């Protein structure tokens, strides 16, 4: 992403540009995806098995 700030660049213009970026970005949440995968496995055991596969 490119943010253009007109010359002369001042700290106020930078803060305004960053504030505008935050407004556009919005907050995204992963909460709606929690608990969707029902695999019936222990996550810690699975993680250890996967890491043991690495050379």
Coordinates of N, CA, C and O in Angstrom, one line a residue:
X1 N 0.8 -1.2 0.0 CA 0.0 0.0 0.0 C 0.9 1.2 0.0 O 1.9 1.3 0.7
X2 N 0.5 2.2 -0.8 CA 1.3 3.4 -0.9 C 0.4 4.6 -0.3 O -0.8 4.7 -0.7
X3 N 1.0 5.4 0.5 CA 0.4 6.6 1.1 C 1.1 7.8 0.5 O 2.4 7.9 0.7
X4 N 0.5 8.6 -0.2 CA 1.1 9.8 -0.7 C 0.8 11.0 0.2 O -0.4 11.3 0.5
X5 N 1.8 11.7 0.5 CA 1.7 12.9 1.4 C 2.3 14.1 0.6 O 3.4 14.0 0.1
X6 N 1.5 15.1 0.4 CA 2.0 16.3 -0.4 C 3.1 17.0 0.3 O 3.1 17.1 1.5
X7 N 3.9 17.7 -0.5 CA 5.0 18.5 0.1 C 4.4 19.8 0.6 O 3.5 20.3 0.1
X8 N 4.9 20.4 1.6 CA 6.0 19.9 2.5 C 5.4 18.9 3.5 O 4.2 19.0 3.9
X9 N 6.2 17.9 3.9 CA 5.7 16.9 4.8 C 5.8 17.4 6.2 O 6.9 17.8 6.6
X10 N 4.7 17.3 6.9 CA 4.8 17.7 8.3 C 4.3 16.6 9.1 O 3.6 15.6 8.6
X11 N 4.5 16.6 10.4 CA 4.1 15.5 11.3 C 2.6 15.5 11.3 O 2.0 14.4 11.4
X12 N 1.9 16.6 11.2 CA 0.4 16.6 11.2 C -0.1 15.9 10.0 O -1.1 15.1 10.1
X13 N 0.5 16.1 8.8 CA 0.1 15.5 7.6 C 0.3 13.9 7.7 O -0.6 13.2 7.2
X14 N 1.4 13.5 8.3 CA 1.6 12.1 8.5 C 0.6 11.5 9.4 O 0.1 10.4 9.1
X15 N 0.3 12.2 10.5 CA -0.7 11.6 11.4 C -2.1 11.6 10.8 O -2.8 10.6 11.0
X16 N -2.4 12.6 10.0 CA -3.7 12.6 9.3 C -3.8 11.4 8.3 O -4.8 10.7 8.2
X17 N -2.7 11.1 7.6 CA -2.7 10.0 6.6 C -2.8 8.7 7.3 O -3.5 7.8 6.9
X18 N -2.1 8.5 8.4 CA -2.2 7.3 9.2 C -3.6 7.1 9.8 O -4.1 6.0 9.8
X19 N -4.2 8.2 10.2 CA -5.5 8.1 10.8 C -6.5 7.7 9.7 O -7.4 6.9 9.9
X20 N -6.4 8.2 8.5 CA -7.2 7.9 7.4 C -7.1 6.4 7.0 O -8.0 5.7 6.7
X21 N -5.8 5.9 7.1 CA -5.6 4.5 6.8 C -6.3 3.6 7.8 O -6.9 2.6 7.5
X22 N -6.2 4.0 9.1 CA -6.9 3.2 10.2 C -8.4 3.2 10.0 O -9.1 2.2 10.2
X23 N -9.0 4.3 9.5 CA -10.4 4.3 9.2 C -10.8 3.3 8.1 O -11.8 2.6 8.2
X24 N -10.0 3.3 7.1 CA -10.3 2.4 5.9 C -10.1 0.9 6.3 O -10.8 0.1 5.8
X25 N -9.1 0.7 7.1 CA -8.7 -0.7 7.4 C -9.8 -1.4 8.2 O -10.2 -2.5 7.8
X26 N -10.3 -0.8 9.2 CA -11.3 -1.5 10.0 C -10.7 -2.6 10.8 O -9.7 -3.1 10.5
X27 N -11.5 -3.1 11.8 CA -11.0 -4.2 12.5 C -11.6 -5.5 12.0 O -12.8 -5.6 11.7
X28 N -10.8 -6.5 11.9 CA -11.2 -7.8 11.4 C -11.1 -8.8 12.6 O -10.1 -8.7 13.3
X29 N -12.0 -9.7 12.7 CA -12.0 -10.6 13.8 C -12.1 -12.0 13.2 O -12.7 -12.3 12.3
X30 N -11.3 -12.9 13.9 CA -11.3 -14.3 13.5 C -12.3 -15.1 14.4 O -12.4 -16.3 14.3
X31 N -13.0 -14.4 15.3 CA -13.8 -15.0 16.3 C -14.9 -15.9 15.6 O -15.3 -16.9 16.1
X32 N -15.4 -15.5 14.4 CA -16.4 -16.2 13.8 C -16.0 -17.6 13.3 O -16.8 -18.4 13.0
X33 N -14.6 -17.8 13.2 CA -14.1 -19.0 12.7 C -13.7 -20.0 13.8 O -13.4 -21.2 13.6
X34 N -13.7 -19.5 15.1 CA -13.4 -20.4 16.2 C -14.3 -21.6 16.3 O -15.5 -21.4 16.3
X35 N -13.7 -22.8 16.5 CA -14.5 -24.0 16.7 C -15.2 -24.6 15.5 O -16.0 -25.5 15.6
X36 N -14.8 -24.1 14.3 CA -15.4 -24.6 13.1 C -14.9 -25.9 12.7 O -15.6 -26.8 12.2
X37 N -13.6 -26.1 12.9 CA -13.0 -27.4 12.5 C -13.2 -28.4 13.6 O -12.7 -28.2 14.7
X38 N -13.8 -29.5 13.4 CA -14.0 -30.5 14.4 C -13.1 -31.7 13.9 O -13.6 -32.5 13.1
X39 N -11.9 -31.8 14.4 CA -11.0 -32.8 14.0 C -10.9 -34.0 15.0 O -10.4 -35.0 14.7
X40 N -11.2 -33.7 16.2 CA -11.1 -34.8 17.2 C -9.7 -35.1 17.6 O -9.4 -36.3 17.9
X41 N -8.8 -34.2 17.5 CA -7.4 -34.4 17.9 C -7.0 -33.5 18.9 O -7.5 -32.4 19.0
X42 N -5.9 -33.9 19.6 CA -5.4 -33.0 20.6 C -4.4 -32.1 19.9 O -3.4 -32.5 19.3
X43 N -4.6 -30.8 20.0 CA -3.8 -29.8 19.3 C -2.3 -29.8 19.7 O -1.4 -29.7 18.8
X44 N -2.0 -30.0 20.9 CA -0.6 -30.0 21.4 C 0.1 -31.3 20.9 O 1.2 -31.2 20.4
X45 N -0.6 -32.4 20.9 CA 0.1 -33.6 20.4 C 0.3 -33.5 18.9 O 1.3 -33.8 18.3
X46 N -0.7 -33.0 18.2 CA -0.6 -32.8 16.7 C 0.6 -31.8 16.4 O 1.4 -32.1 15.5
X47 N 0.7 -30.8 17.1 CA 1.8 -29.8 16.9 C 3.2 -30.4 17.1 O 4.1 -30.3 16.3
X48 N 3.3 -31.2 18.2 CA 4.6 -31.9 18.4 C 4.9 -32.9 17.3 O 6.0 -33.0 16.9
X49 N 3.9 -33.6 16.8 CA 4.1 -34.6 15.7 C 4.6 -33.9 14.4 O 5.5 -34.3 13.8
X50 N 3.9 -32.8 14.1 CA 4.3 -32.0 12.9 C 5.7 -31.5 13.1 O 6.5 -31.5 12.1
X51 N 6.1 -30.9 14.2 CA 7.4 -30.4 14.4 C 8.5 -31.5 14.4 O 9.6 -31.2 13.9
X52 N 8.2 -32.7 14.8 CA 9.1 -33.8 14.8 C 9.4 -34.3 13.3 O 10.4 -34.9 13.1
X53 N 8.5 -33.9 12.4 CA 8.7 -34.3 11.0 C 9.8 -33.5 10.3 O 10.3 -33.9 9.3
X54 N 10.1 -32.3 10.9 CA 11.0 -31.4 10.2 C 12.4 -32.0 10.4 O 12.8 -32.5 11.4
X55 N 13.3 -31.8 9.4 CA 14.6 -32.3 9.5 C 15.5 -31.6 10.5 O 15.4 -30.6 10.9

